[in-house]
Short mmCIF file of C-alpha atoms in Angstrom, two decimals:
data_model
loop_
_atom_site.label_atom_id
_atom_site.label_comp_id
_atom_site.label_asym_id
_atom_site.label_seq_id
_atom_site.Cartn_x
_atom_site.Cartn_y
_atom_site.Cartn_z
CA MET A 42 33.67 52.10 -70.01
CA LYS A 43 34.35 50.56 -66.15
CA PRO A 44 31.97 48.58 -64.74
CA PRO A 45 30.34 49.93 -61.07
CA ARG A 46 32.39 49.20 -57.70
CA ALA A 47 28.84 47.22 -56.88
CA VAL A 48 28.59 44.85 -59.73
CA PRO A 49 30.99 42.54 -58.66
CA TRP A 50 28.86 42.51 -54.73
CA LEU A 51 25.93 41.80 -56.18
CA PHE A 52 26.76 39.12 -58.16
CA LEU A 53 28.46 38.12 -54.81
CA SER A 54 25.75 38.86 -52.79
CA PRO A 55 23.81 35.03 -53.32
CA PHE A 56 26.03 33.37 -51.96
CA LEU A 57 27.52 35.88 -48.90
CA LEU A 58 24.11 35.85 -48.24
CA LEU A 59 23.82 32.40 -48.08
CA PHE A 60 27.44 31.98 -46.44
CA ALA A 61 26.64 34.95 -43.95
CA ALA A 62 22.25 32.74 -42.84
CA PHE A 63 23.82 29.02 -42.81
CA TYR A 64 27.28 29.29 -41.24
CA VAL A 65 28.65 32.72 -40.14
CA ALA A 66 25.60 33.40 -37.84
CA PRO A 67 25.46 29.58 -36.39
CA VAL A 68 28.63 30.05 -35.91
CA LEU A 69 28.08 33.89 -33.19
CA TYR A 70 24.92 31.93 -32.16
CA ALA A 71 27.25 29.16 -30.80
CA GLY A 72 29.86 31.35 -29.70
CA TYR A 73 26.60 33.15 -27.49
CA LEU A 74 24.37 30.56 -26.57
CA SER A 75 28.21 28.83 -24.69
CA LEU A 76 28.72 32.60 -22.33
CA PHE A 77 25.04 31.23 -20.83
CA ILE A 78 24.92 28.11 -18.01
CA LYS A 79 21.51 26.63 -16.34
CA LYS A 80 20.58 27.13 -12.75
CA ARG A 81 17.61 26.35 -9.96
CA ALA A 82 16.85 29.52 -8.76
CA GLY A 83 13.72 28.39 -5.77
CA PHE A 84 11.23 25.45 -7.08
CA GLY A 85 11.49 26.23 -10.27
CA PRO A 86 12.57 24.77 -13.19
CA ALA A 87 16.30 25.17 -14.29
CA ARG A 88 16.76 28.80 -15.72
CA GLU A 89 19.67 30.35 -18.56
CA VAL A 90 20.83 32.34 -16.90
CA PHE A 91 24.73 34.31 -17.85
CA GLY A 92 27.81 32.86 -17.11
CA GLY A 93 31.10 33.99 -18.44
CA LEU A 94 33.15 31.53 -19.62
CA THR A 95 31.82 28.93 -16.81
CA ASN A 96 31.25 26.05 -19.82
CA TYR A 97 35.14 26.35 -20.67
CA VAL A 98 36.49 26.16 -17.53
CA ARG A 99 33.93 23.23 -16.95
CA ALA A 100 34.36 21.74 -20.45
CA PHE A 101 38.21 21.41 -19.79
CA GLN A 102 37.46 18.65 -16.09
CA ASP A 103 35.03 17.22 -18.39
CA ALA A 104 36.87 13.71 -18.12
CA ASP A 105 34.11 12.60 -20.97
CA PHE A 106 34.92 15.45 -23.15
CA LEU A 107 38.95 14.35 -22.28
CA ALA A 108 38.15 11.46 -22.91
CA SER A 109 36.43 11.30 -25.72
CA LEU A 110 39.82 13.87 -27.14
CA LEU A 111 41.64 10.86 -26.97
CA ASN A 112 40.00 8.47 -28.64
CA ILE A 113 39.80 10.56 -32.07
CA LEU A 114 43.69 11.34 -31.48
CA LYS A 115 43.98 7.57 -31.23
CA PHE A 116 41.51 7.20 -34.13
CA ALA A 117 43.54 8.77 -35.98
CA ALA A 118 46.87 8.00 -35.60
CA VAL A 119 45.58 4.29 -37.02
CA GLN A 120 43.14 5.33 -39.00
CA ILE A 121 44.41 7.47 -40.99
CA PRO A 122 48.05 6.73 -42.05
CA LEU A 123 46.19 3.45 -42.79
CA MET A 124 43.95 4.67 -45.08
CA VAL A 125 45.91 6.67 -47.04
CA VAL A 126 48.41 4.24 -47.44
CA LEU A 127 45.63 1.90 -49.44
CA ALA A 128 44.40 5.01 -51.40
CA THR A 129 47.89 5.39 -52.16
CA ALA A 130 48.94 1.46 -52.84
CA LEU A 131 45.33 1.82 -55.26
CA ALA A 132 45.99 4.66 -57.10
CA LEU A 133 50.13 3.53 -57.59
CA ALA A 134 47.69 0.31 -58.59
CA LEU A 135 45.27 1.55 -60.95
CA ASP A 136 47.37 4.17 -62.51
CA SER A 137 49.39 1.44 -63.65
CA SER A 138 47.67 -1.13 -64.77
CA ARG A 139 46.13 -0.79 -68.89
CA GLY A 140 42.60 -2.34 -70.53
CA ARG A 141 39.07 -3.31 -69.57
CA LEU A 142 39.86 -4.24 -65.95
CA GLN A 143 41.42 -0.42 -65.20
CA GLY A 144 37.27 0.57 -64.78
CA PHE A 145 35.95 -1.70 -63.10
CA PHE A 146 38.39 -2.30 -60.56
CA ARG A 147 38.07 1.91 -59.93
CA THR A 148 34.11 2.09 -59.82
CA ALA A 149 34.44 -0.78 -57.72
CA PHE A 150 37.27 0.92 -54.98
CA TYR A 151 35.08 4.45 -55.02
CA LEU A 152 31.46 2.35 -54.72
CA PRO A 153 31.31 1.93 -50.71
CA TYR A 154 31.51 6.57 -51.25
CA THR A 155 28.65 6.14 -53.13
CA ILE A 156 26.73 4.68 -50.26
CA PRO A 157 25.59 7.55 -47.38
CA SER A 158 27.70 6.60 -43.77
CA VAL A 159 24.37 5.96 -42.15
CA ILE A 160 23.45 2.53 -44.62
CA ALA A 161 27.85 1.64 -44.32
CA GLY A 162 26.54 1.63 -40.57
CA LEU A 163 23.84 -0.59 -40.42
CA LEU A 164 25.60 -2.84 -43.43
CA TRP A 165 28.33 -3.00 -40.97
CA GLY A 166 26.77 -3.41 -37.58
CA TYR A 167 25.09 -6.31 -39.32
CA LEU A 168 28.62 -7.62 -40.37
CA TYR A 169 29.64 -7.10 -36.25
CA SER A 170 26.16 -8.60 -35.29
CA LYS A 171 27.60 -11.47 -32.42
CA ASN A 172 24.95 -14.29 -33.07
CA LEU A 173 24.65 -12.83 -37.03
CA SER A 174 27.93 -12.04 -38.27
CA PRO A 175 29.37 -14.24 -41.24
CA PHE A 176 33.68 -14.07 -39.88
CA ASN A 177 31.65 -15.48 -36.32
CA GLN A 178 30.30 -18.13 -38.07
CA LEU A 179 32.45 -19.40 -40.52
CA THR A 180 34.98 -19.72 -37.59
CA GLY A 181 32.59 -21.24 -35.45
CA ARG A 182 34.36 -18.69 -32.61
CA SER A 183 32.28 -15.85 -31.17
CA PHE A 184 33.76 -12.67 -31.40
CA ASP A 185 32.79 -9.32 -30.27
CA PHE A 186 32.84 -6.67 -32.85
CA LEU A 187 31.79 -4.07 -30.31
CA GLY A 188 32.47 -5.26 -27.15
CA SER A 189 34.46 -2.30 -25.27
CA ASP A 190 37.71 -3.10 -26.59
CA VAL A 191 37.33 -3.01 -29.91
CA VAL A 192 34.61 -0.44 -31.05
CA LEU A 193 36.70 1.53 -31.23
CA TRP A 194 38.51 -0.05 -34.78
CA SER A 195 35.32 -1.74 -35.48
CA ILE A 196 34.47 2.37 -36.26
CA ALA A 197 36.98 2.30 -37.78
CA ASN A 198 37.27 -0.17 -39.97
CA ILE A 199 33.86 1.43 -41.63
CA VAL A 200 35.35 4.55 -40.82
CA THR A 201 38.37 3.24 -43.66
CA TRP A 202 35.81 0.94 -45.93
CA THR A 203 34.00 4.20 -46.54
CA TRP A 204 36.93 6.75 -46.73
CA THR A 205 40.24 4.53 -48.64
CA GLY A 206 37.83 5.27 -52.59
CA TYR A 207 37.26 8.41 -51.59
CA ASN A 208 40.76 9.42 -51.61
CA MET A 209 42.24 6.78 -54.02
CA ILE A 210 40.04 9.11 -56.77
CA THR A 211 41.72 11.95 -55.29
CA LEU A 212 45.32 10.82 -55.78
CA TYR A 213 44.43 8.68 -59.18
CA ALA A 214 42.79 12.58 -60.30
CA ALA A 215 46.68 13.78 -59.74
CA LEU A 216 49.09 11.16 -61.49
CA GLN A 217 46.41 11.63 -64.24
CA ASN A 218 48.17 15.16 -63.99
CA ILE A 219 51.66 14.13 -64.14
CA PRO A 220 53.23 15.29 -68.32
CA GLY A 221 54.04 12.14 -69.80
CA ASP A 222 57.74 13.45 -71.00
CA LEU A 223 58.88 13.89 -67.04
CA TYR A 224 58.18 9.47 -67.38
CA GLU A 225 58.91 9.80 -71.23
CA ALA A 226 62.65 10.94 -70.03
CA ALA A 227 63.42 8.20 -66.42
CA ARG A 228 62.62 5.64 -68.84
CA ILE A 229 65.63 7.14 -70.81
CA ASP A 230 68.22 7.19 -68.30
CA GLY A 231 67.42 3.53 -67.02
CA ALA A 232 64.00 3.71 -65.24
CA ASP A 233 61.41 1.13 -64.79
CA GLY A 234 58.54 0.32 -62.61
CA TRP A 235 58.84 1.61 -59.30
CA THR A 236 62.24 2.71 -59.94
CA LEU A 237 59.91 5.19 -61.41
CA THR A 238 57.42 5.26 -58.34
CA ARG A 239 58.85 6.47 -56.21
CA PHE A 240 61.37 9.42 -57.88
CA ILE A 241 58.08 11.06 -60.10
CA LYS A 242 55.26 9.72 -58.28
CA LEU A 243 55.72 9.32 -55.51
CA PRO A 244 57.58 13.36 -55.44
CA LEU A 245 54.90 14.81 -57.58
CA LEU A 246 52.05 13.10 -55.79
CA LYS A 247 52.71 15.23 -52.62
CA PRO A 248 50.89 17.48 -52.12
CA SER A 249 47.65 15.96 -53.09
CA LEU A 250 48.63 13.98 -49.99
CA LEU A 251 49.08 16.49 -48.42
CA LEU A 252 45.71 18.11 -48.79
CA VAL A 253 44.05 14.12 -48.39
CA LEU A 254 45.26 13.94 -44.80
CA ILE A 255 44.18 17.36 -43.73
CA PHE A 256 40.77 17.00 -45.93
CA SER A 257 41.14 13.12 -42.79
CA ILE A 258 41.80 15.19 -40.29
CA ILE A 259 39.12 17.42 -40.00
CA GLY A 260 36.68 14.39 -41.60
CA THR A 261 37.70 12.01 -38.53
CA MET A 262 37.41 15.29 -35.91
CA GLN A 263 33.53 14.86 -37.06
CA ILE A 264 32.87 11.18 -37.40
CA PHE A 265 29.43 10.42 -35.84
CA SER A 266 27.68 8.55 -37.31
CA GLU A 267 29.06 5.22 -37.71
CA PRO A 268 28.86 5.15 -33.82
CA PHE A 269 25.52 6.43 -33.90
CA VAL A 270 23.71 3.92 -35.62
CA ILE A 271 25.13 1.27 -34.11
CA ARG A 272 24.97 2.00 -31.15
CA PRO A 273 21.80 -0.17 -30.34
CA LEU A 274 23.96 -3.24 -31.02
CA GLY A 275 26.09 -3.80 -28.83
CA TYR A 276 28.19 -1.33 -25.90
CA VAL A 277 29.02 2.08 -27.70
CA PRO A 278 29.78 4.93 -24.71
CA ASP A 279 28.73 7.86 -24.60
CA ASN A 280 32.46 9.86 -25.54
CA ILE A 281 33.71 7.21 -27.54
CA THR A 282 34.04 10.59 -29.62
CA PRO A 283 33.41 14.65 -28.97
CA ASN A 284 30.38 15.21 -31.52
CA THR A 285 28.87 11.56 -30.10
CA TYR A 286 29.73 12.65 -26.52
CA LEU A 287 28.44 16.89 -27.84
CA TYR A 288 24.84 15.54 -28.85
CA LEU A 289 23.97 13.18 -26.21
CA VAL A 290 25.21 16.93 -24.24
CA ALA A 291 22.64 18.50 -25.80
CA THR A 292 19.62 15.88 -26.74
CA ARG A 293 19.55 14.01 -24.04
CA ASP A 294 20.47 16.17 -20.99
CA GLY A 295 18.94 19.26 -22.90
CA ASN A 296 21.76 21.08 -22.00
CA PHE A 297 22.39 23.50 -25.51
CA SER A 298 24.72 25.97 -24.18
CA TYR A 299 27.42 22.86 -22.95
CA ALA A 300 27.03 21.76 -26.57
CA ALA A 301 27.95 24.43 -27.71
CA THR A 302 30.46 24.66 -25.80
CA LEU A 303 32.15 22.25 -26.66
CA ALA A 304 31.44 22.86 -29.60
CA ILE A 305 33.09 25.65 -30.59
CA LEU A 306 36.08 23.49 -27.94
CA LEU A 307 36.41 21.20 -30.38
CA ALA A 308 36.43 23.73 -33.58
CA VAL A 309 39.42 24.91 -31.55
CA PHE A 310 41.09 21.38 -31.06
CA THR A 311 40.85 20.51 -34.70
CA LEU A 312 41.84 24.19 -36.65
CA LEU A 313 45.17 23.47 -34.60
CA LEU A 314 45.69 20.13 -34.80
CA SER A 315 45.35 20.87 -39.04
CA ALA A 316 47.87 23.85 -38.18
CA VAL A 317 50.82 21.60 -36.07
CA PHE A 318 49.82 19.29 -38.82
CA LEU A 319 50.66 22.07 -41.68
CA ARG A 320 53.70 23.66 -39.96
CA PHE A 321 54.71 19.99 -39.89
CA THR A 322 54.60 18.70 -42.86
CA ARG A 323 56.68 22.48 -44.55
CA ARG A 324 59.08 21.78 -41.15
CA GLY A 325 61.33 20.29 -44.69
CA GLY A 326 59.59 22.41 -47.60
CA GLU A 327 57.30 23.87 -49.50
CA VAL A 328 54.55 21.03 -50.51
#
């Protein structure tokens, strides 16, 4: 006897309701909100009126928003490769090591990810402080880690410190799933050490590396906590990242419709960037 066709939908309904309420509805509302602009008529306060695509045209002419996109692209081009290389190296080192220290280092590398990003920002804010930084005290210098020229890379350091261990665990788990028969066959053929890593581990790690890179691109586009937390400690421009800028547009300027427009454009930009990356990585064959 076949169950009624409504039974699967009954089990799916809690998820679908929550998904619609907390994901689909906010996106639709942001799209609706983005079609309105603030307009002042007479001596009264500004009112929200329908403006069509005015906010979208404004966004493409907004120098601060475009600068924030450029900042995050520079950030991604440097930070993501560095973080993934570090995570891969640590995962390979853990996979090759044995003994009690393996568990210790696995926990130690992963530990920064367990610290909330706000706490991490406060911790590194102290280490970056011009007058309190241990680095400056040890070297006798007065380097400003939060200066306008280096603040983007100081934030990149916090993000790398936080997420390298998380990505390492993903890659380490993938390495653990490689069948032992492959290693045994390779050793019979004379492979050892670096040869095993180059011809067995790294090729089989490729799908996991792709996953880590896609998640890193999406995560980079969402960076907000780190620059926001260290803003009171030094010069952090309003447009250091797109999320910081659109947050200030909403809360400081009170322009929620324009902030919704920037959020939608940022989501589309992230989607396009991820799609281009996937197309580029698959050009040489299926991963």
